[in-house]
Amino acid sequence: MSAPVRGPALGAPARDAGASGVAPVLPAARRTAPAPGRLLVRYGLFLLLAALALGFAVLRPSFASAGNVADMLRSGGISAVMLLGLTFIVAAGEIDVSFMSVAALSTMVVAGLVSSGAGWGLAAAAALGTGLLFGLANGGLVALLGLPALVTTIATGGFAGSVAAAIGKGTSIPLAGSGVLGTVVRAEVGPVPALAVAAAALYAAAWWLQDRTTFGHYVYAMEQNRRALVEAGVPATRLLFILYALSGTLSAGAGVLLAADLSSGQPYVGASYFIDGLTAVLLGGMALKMGKPNVIGTAVGILLLAVLLSGAALLGWTDWQRQIVRGALLIGGVAAVVWTRRSGRAVHESV
Amino acid sequence: MTSPFRPGPRLLRVLAFLVLLALVAGTFQLLVPGYLGAEHLHALLRHMAVQGLAALGLTFVIVVRQFDLSFPGVASLGAMTLGWLIAGEHDVSTAVAGSLAVGFACGLVNGVAVAGFRLPDIVATIATGGVAVGLSYLYSNGTSISDNFFGSGILDFNDARVAGLDMPAAVLLAAAAAAALLLHGTRFGRAFYATGENRVSARFSGVRVRLYVAAAFALSGTLACLATTLLVASSGASNVTVGNQLLMPAYAAVYLGAALFGRASVAATLAGTLLMSAMLDGFTLMAVPYYYSDAIVSLVLVGAIALFDPRTLAAAARLRIPAARPREVLP
Amino acid sequence: MPPLLRMTGIEKRFGPVTALDGVDFTLEAGQIHALLGVNGAGKSTLVKILSGVYTADAGEILLDGAPVALGSPRAAMAAGVAAVQQHPELVPDLSGVENIFLGHEGRRPGLFARIDRTAMQAAAERLLARFPVEIDLDRPVGEMPAVDREIVAVLHALRAEHTRILILDEPTSTLTEREKASLFAMMRALRAAGIAIVYITHRLEEVFEVADSFTVFRGGRNVASFTAAEAEARGVSIPELMLAEKAGELFPPRDGRPEGEAPVLAAENLGLAGCFSGGSFALRRGEILGIFGLVGSGVDELSKALFGALRHDEGRLLVKGRERRFSGPHEALRAGVFLVPGDRRTEGLTLTEDVVFNTTVANLGRASALGLLRFGRNRREAARLARETGLHPPALDRPASAFSGGNQQKIVIAKGLFRDADVYIFTEPTVGVDIGARAKIYGLMRALSRRAGVIVVSSDCDEVHGLADRTLALYKGRPVTAAPNRDGLLAAGIMGRAA
């Protein structure tokens, strides 16, 4: 019970007791020497990704072909845009299960407008606006009114899904071409799709926001103790509202890209992103930050699932086999995080 | 205190529900003359049976203040198990029992994960639901199963009549009666509510809270599989997507009922289901496409959540004339 | 020159209870001023008014001789009053520095400001230069010992340069002896830096170590103020001042002590790592055993261990002669042990449910036949128990949340009566209970002791002394045998001295 008070001599270079100050403040990743189990959780996902990619490449050389890698990166780039907002929302301790329906709605808005003669620019702007609207609605209901996030976003997601279906009267809307955006989506910078480069740039900016600004700082603090934030005068409600608005807009952005990539509007495309999205975010949370969703983790999670999808297809795995692996990964990952975090801190818990 | 001159809040709530129901029914009767006809009422009850069973199971989970997102996946797995057993020429009662057992087992897995290992309920049930959907492809690689359905007697679950009721309605009624007895008439129901309302004080009162959380998930899985049994019986085939349509209506029914009656209960869930089905069937009768009616379900759900929220309730209570009650004494 | 702070004629009422009845309080710059008094004496309420949490119903607050309105915590902070709560809100994964400057990390305020770690570092060093304390501020506070968390909370409160008054509410309740010494060192450093400290504590043995002036509260009034020198010169007895003559008729008369009967509950060297150890006592039917201990002394844990809500890891626990290791409260209840928990709103009651539900929920076996609830009988039983406990109003359909503290406690007791246990443990039975309901509750406890063994566990020395047939003090997790008089018990409980 009595941990010794750690004097300055132990913690920092020798200094005049009290008069000078504290040891240099290092970024959040320091701490005491981590146990091997924690290290494994922290970097295990990177290893898993490397091992899977290597394994598939050895078993099926076509896995490592330029075309396949570019395909994986392109689809991964779209997922990355869709999941960025969700990453921050889950990191802040809330949830959004409407993101994939908003993306699907966005593909339908684009397709509906383009097929009735509007330009791609206008269509994309309208889709983004729709996404923002859903984000604002979620933010208003969850952050401002304080309604439970899960059921609320189930409902708004359901609404987005039905509007998407209504736009196409229940079916998809094929497009003749994919306009300027199609060129952009299919452009390549050397061997790498431009889309993946753009997503990487977006994630780099998001990483900066996450680790270098008050924004990310408060997101993680909010998950742990929202009252402490409120008492310190941080506008926590506004922060959560912004997160939902961001998630809605980015999901719609991903939908725009998807519409260009598929040259069509797909009202039911969301379903496939639901479990994959949450798996990527939650599994990604294991990487680096011990169970806290973070942008690099999400990126790794997305790549892991893309590799799994492509490699499994090349190996002839069926869809359901992959689905079981994915579900097992998700629950295993969450269990690993819950247990390492629980053992990491002495929690005085009753029987 | 309830004075003899004022109706109690419970009666008021029932009245409000009846008025709402009459409003919905009246509107549709005006729009589609056949709405209140016997033929449509049969269809309504049938429709209500499937949604109602799934919502009943979810009610237990909501009463213990957890979430279950796995029951649509579990229901699909149950339906495929049912189809596979029937196609394998097993007795229909064996097949249904097998399906329910699968639902029970999946629910138990959820319960152990959430109550035993203390994993977060939302993530854990998303994962188990995903695995359940994956497993449902095991039987036939994802194609629908309808072999041997005609001879097996499974269709009786849709076609037969019991005591003047269509079989699906009879199943719902029986399940609802059993659930109501369990939740409102037995010591176990008390324990479910005690667990949900204040877990610490429930534990201090000798309630084994983890057991009841696990039981709620198990009931949810089982009843979701019973719901798809009816669905399979009415469509004459099992397929891997049957569960998908259960999620939203179930949550909408439970939350709508809770908003109407002040808390989640069997009667509230049935009332919520009835209202939802009355609307949805009305739209179907008017040949409104499903995507419009789905949109309405979502909006009803948002409204119900907002109404069910304690803060909304507190705000509404403040509008009432304050009764002479002792103010709470601060320590 | 006017004093730094003067509060005059402060009154505060909560419903029917008067918490402060015309209190005067003066604080000089550079003082460490201890507020002393038993539970409910009014010190916490006064401090909450000073920090802007409550607003006084009447009275005046002068800062430097000028009247101020402290209508909100923010206003109080702007006026230079900072408070550290008993359980400060911190973010466990953030470092000490990050917690101190929570909300002020950026070069400018707002959600999208770049975090300036160099500036935070420099500000932290400035803070430590003003208030020299030995602490490693780079660790996450979740991994810090309790005293460092307290210091972080203090530094957080002091980060604004104009702060002149610091309120510390029971800062030592969870600290060890060594940790306390470093907290006191910090308090002296703050005093040297010109900060006036208002310091609330229950622990009399430590006040002379650090405080230089004192105000004693009793029953919502300030009954005495003096400096340390005056106390020494005049030989002031603080316990005497703290305890009123209120006792007397509040407590029911004692019965004759039972002799010879086998104990219904016995503990032999009972211990729980980090909480208490060496707990040995025996309880017979027909008596009330009192255990006196301050917050953090292990009494709460001890009572929960007897009930199976915590599992002891040393010694033996015997119920009616049989050794037990409860795996949870359900087993303790089955063995005949009932706990009236200290935190009745979270541990004792289901606030949203009605009286019948709450009365019967701890004995669902008796409330049902073949699993089916016996509605009519339960209602009659609840009505009978409501009469027996004097529940007012006896409205069985009303949710537990709608009753006052004393009546909520009566519901918990009714719940215990419905259980028909052999051992009843009451933890802090009258916290938040007004004086009228207290006498009734004490009477109920005495009546219960005629057919069962009763243990009362409390941080209120008067209560334990006035009620119990035999007493025991718990000091830092260890039982101390006390002399059978009140002062002996008080000394044992707050100073660990067997008298």
Tab-separated table of C-alpha atoms in Angstrom, chain C residues 305-490:
chain	number	residue	atom	x	y	z
C	305	ALA	CA	-15.271	-8.359	4.734
C	306	LEU	CA	-17.642	-9.608	7.456
C	307	PHE	CA	-20.393	-9.453	4.830
C	308	GLY	CA	-18.487	-11.172	2.008
C	309	ALA	CA	-18.383	-8.072	-0.171
C	310	LEU	CA	-14.618	-8.195	0.263
C	311	ARG	CA	-12.730	-11.403	0.868
C	312	HIS	CA	-10.405	-11.536	3.863
C	313	ASP	CA	-7.005	-13.051	3.201
C	314	GLU	CA	-5.894	-13.719	6.773
C	315	GLY	CA	-7.412	-15.263	9.831
C	316	ARG	CA	-10.752	-16.932	10.377
C	317	LEU	CA	-14.324	-15.798	10.359
C	318	LEU	CA	-16.840	-17.918	12.242
C	319	VAL	CA	-20.584	-17.514	11.950
C	320	LYS	CA	-22.526	-19.462	14.549
C	321	GLY	CA	-19.455	-21.532	15.210
C	322	ARG	CA	-18.807	-22.500	11.589
C	323	GLU	CA	-15.839	-21.163	9.704
C	324	ARG	CA	-16.853	-19.248	6.585
C	325	ARG	CA	-15.148	-17.843	3.538
C	326	PHE	CA	-17.890	-16.021	1.707
C	327	SER	CA	-17.596	-15.840	-2.078
C	328	GLY	CA	-20.020	-12.934	-2.074
C	329	PRO	CA	-22.774	-11.197	-0.121
C	330	HIS	CA	-25.293	-13.821	-1.222
C	331	GLU	CA	-23.468	-16.398	0.887
C	332	ALA	CA	-23.176	-14.073	3.861
C	333	LEU	CA	-26.904	-13.395	3.703
C	334	ARG	CA	-27.611	-17.092	3.557
C	335	ALA	CA	-25.402	-17.620	6.593
C	336	GLY	CA	-27.415	-15.014	8.490
C	337	VAL	CA	-25.274	-11.869	8.212
C	338	PHE	CA	-26.834	-8.618	7.039
C	339	LEU	CA	-25.015	-5.363	6.292
C	340	VAL	CA	-26.601	-1.936	6.453
C	341	PRO	CA	-23.943	-0.354	4.239
C	342	GLY	CA	-22.356	3.020	4.764
C	343	ASP	CA	-23.197	4.401	1.354
C	344	ARG	CA	-26.883	3.714	1.404
C	345	ARG	CA	-27.689	5.453	-1.875
C	346	THR	CA	-25.406	3.265	-3.962
C	347	GLU	CA	-24.968	0.183	-1.798
C	348	GLY	CA	-28.138	-0.023	0.195
C	349	LEU	CA	-31.030	0.984	-2.019
C	350	THR	CA	-32.364	0.702	-5.518
C	351	LEU	CA	-33.397	4.342	-5.637
C	352	THR	CA	-35.672	4.048	-8.670
C	353	GLU	CA	-37.742	1.267	-7.120
C	354	ASP	CA	-40.512	1.538	-4.557
C	355	VAL	CA	-40.515	0.653	-0.867
C	356	VAL	CA	-41.981	-2.830	-1.358
C	357	PHE	CA	-39.277	-3.717	-3.885
C	358	ASN	CA	-36.503	-2.450	-1.651
C	359	THR	CA	-37.878	-4.098	1.463
C	360	THR	CA	-38.103	-7.522	-0.121
C	361	VAL	CA	-35.156	-7.594	-2.542
C	362	ALA	CA	-32.641	-8.987	-0.065
C	363	ASN	CA	-34.820	-11.997	0.694
C	364	LEU	CA	-36.442	-13.003	-2.554
C	365	GLY	CA	-36.870	-16.533	-1.249
C	366	ARG	CA	-39.211	-15.293	1.455
C	367	ALA	CA	-40.886	-12.923	-0.970
C	368	SER	CA	-41.919	-15.766	-3.248
C	369	ALA	CA	-43.397	-19.245	-3.222
C	370	LEU	CA	-42.137	-21.699	-5.844
C	371	GLY	CA	-40.422	-18.698	-7.411
C	372	LEU	CA	-43.669	-16.745	-7.780
C	373	LEU	CA	-43.824	-13.413	-5.988
C	374	ARG	CA	-46.413	-13.184	-3.222
C	375	PHE	CA	-47.560	-9.689	-4.027
C	376	GLY	CA	-50.236	-9.275	-1.386
C	377	ARG	CA	-48.170	-10.758	1.397
C	378	ASN	CA	-45.091	-8.748	0.412
C	379	ARG	CA	-47.084	-5.581	0.514
C	380	ARG	CA	-48.518	-6.379	3.900
C	381	GLU	CA	-45.077	-7.256	5.204
C	382	ALA	CA	-43.607	-4.056	3.788
C	383	ALA	CA	-46.404	-2.069	5.397
C	384	ARG	CA	-45.807	-3.787	8.725
C	385	LEU	CA	-42.064	-3.129	8.538
C	386	ALA	CA	-42.662	0.472	7.503
C	387	ARG	CA	-44.753	0.881	10.660
C	388	GLU	CA	-42.173	-0.886	12.753
C	389	THR	CA	-39.338	1.303	11.469
C	390	GLY	CA	-41.457	4.447	11.594
C	391	LEU	CA	-41.101	5.195	7.885
C	392	HIS	CA	-42.560	8.574	7.127
C	393	PRO	CA	-44.563	8.976	5.002
C	394	PRO	CA	-45.465	5.261	4.826
C	395	ALA	CA	-46.002	5.537	1.050
C	396	LEU	CA	-45.147	2.070	-0.216
C	397	ASP	CA	-45.448	3.003	-3.911
C	398	ARG	CA	-42.997	5.841	-3.756
C	399	PRO	CA	-39.486	5.286	-5.113
C	400	ALA	CA	-36.751	5.180	-2.481
C	401	SER	CA	-35.190	8.294	-3.988
C	402	ALA	CA	-38.155	10.375	-2.796
C	403	PHE	CA	-37.412	9.834	0.908
C	404	SER	CA	-35.125	11.832	3.193
C	405	GLY	CA	-31.835	10.370	4.372
C	406	GLY	CA	-33.252	9.123	7.663
C	407	ASN	CA	-36.224	7.500	6.026
C	408	GLN	CA	-34.032	5.911	3.381
C	409	GLN	CA	-32.051	4.383	6.195
C	410	LYS	CA	-35.290	3.071	7.697
C	411	ILE	CA	-36.049	1.354	4.378
C	412	VAL	CA	-32.637	-0.316	4.469
C	413	ILE	CA	-33.340	-1.449	8.025
C	414	ALA	CA	-36.745	-2.777	6.976
C	415	LYS	CA	-34.935	-4.708	4.256
C	416	GLY	CA	-32.712	-6.196	6.937
C	417	LEU	CA	-35.671	-7.023	9.174
C	418	PHE	CA	-37.303	-8.876	6.292
C	419	ARG	CA	-34.152	-10.951	6.121
C	420	ASP	CA	-34.356	-12.117	9.765
C	421	ALA	CA	-30.596	-12.345	10.111
C	422	ASP	CA	-28.582	-13.413	13.133
C	423	VAL	CA	-25.972	-10.700	12.743
C	424	TYR	CA	-26.638	-7.110	11.731
C	425	ILE	CA	-23.740	-4.846	10.829
C	426	PHE	CA	-24.474	-1.125	10.612
C	427	THR	CA	-21.849	1.025	8.886
C	428	GLU	CA	-22.140	4.766	9.558
C	429	PRO	CA	-25.852	4.318	10.279
C	430	THR	CA	-26.693	7.991	10.784
C	431	VAL	CA	-24.628	9.921	8.223
C	432	GLY	CA	-27.008	12.349	6.546
C	433	VAL	CA	-29.763	11.502	9.003
C	434	ASP	CA	-31.447	14.263	10.965
C	435	ILE	CA	-31.553	14.162	14.751
C	436	GLY	CA	-35.147	12.990	15.064
C	437	ALA	CA	-34.672	9.956	12.857
C	438	ARG	CA	-31.414	9.195	14.622
C	439	ALA	CA	-33.060	8.387	17.933
C	440	LYS	CA	-35.536	6.126	16.138
C	441	ILE	CA	-32.755	4.316	14.282
C	442	TYR	CA	-30.767	3.809	17.496
C	443	GLY	CA	-33.895	2.424	19.121
C	444	LEU	CA	-34.371	0.001	16.234
C	445	MET	CA	-30.779	-1.149	16.554
C	446	ARG	CA	-31.210	-1.777	20.272
C	447	ALA	CA	-34.426	-3.693	19.626
C	448	LEU	CA	-32.667	-5.779	17.000
C	449	SER	CA	-29.913	-6.616	19.442
C	450	ARG	CA	-32.419	-8.462	21.635
C	451	ARG	CA	-32.695	-11.264	19.100
C	452	ALA	CA	-29.526	-10.923	17.069
C	453	GLY	CA	-25.962	-9.735	17.385
C	454	VAL	CA	-25.453	-6.151	16.277
C	455	ILE	CA	-22.239	-4.430	15.245
C	456	VAL	CA	-22.110	-0.689	14.764
C	457	VAL	CA	-19.177	0.599	12.743
C	458	SER	CA	-18.784	4.356	12.733
C	459	SER	CA	-16.423	7.290	12.538
C	460	ASP	CA	-18.678	9.089	15.037
C	461	CYS	CA	-17.167	8.401	18.436
C	462	ASP	CA	-20.281	9.532	20.290
C	463	GLU	CA	-22.440	7.170	18.369
C	464	VAL	CA	-20.252	4.176	19.075
C	465	HIS	CA	-19.814	5.105	22.699
C	466	GLY	CA	-23.441	5.963	23.332
C	467	LEU	CA	-24.893	2.914	21.668
C	468	ALA	CA	-22.565	-0.006	22.122
C	469	ASP	CA	-22.221	-2.417	25.018
C	470	ARG	CA	-18.594	-3.045	24.208
C	471	THR	CA	-16.294	-0.963	22.041
C	472	LEU	CA	-13.226	-1.409	19.955
C	473	ALA	CA	-11.243	1.174	18.017
C	474	LEU	CA	-9.599	0.611	14.689
C	475	TYR	CA	-6.561	2.734	14.039
C	476	LYS	CA	-4.783	2.409	10.692
C	477	GLY	CA	-6.202	-1.026	10.166
C	478	ARG	CA	-5.270	-2.373	13.582
C	479	PRO	CA	-7.665	-2.833	16.491
C	480	VAL	CA	-6.822	-0.894	19.628
C	481	THR	CA	-8.415	-1.866	22.902
C	482	ALA	CA	-9.814	1.255	24.450
C	483	ALA	CA	-10.750	2.260	27.930
C	484	PRO	CA	-14.513	1.926	28.376
C	485	ASN	CA	-15.102	5.693	28.516
C	486	ARG	CA	-15.672	8.094	25.650
C	487	ASP	CA	-12.372	9.914	25.815
C	488	GLY	CA	-10.479	6.648	25.908
C	489	LEU	CA	-12.249	5.484	22.786
C	490	LEU	CA	-11.665	8.789	21.063
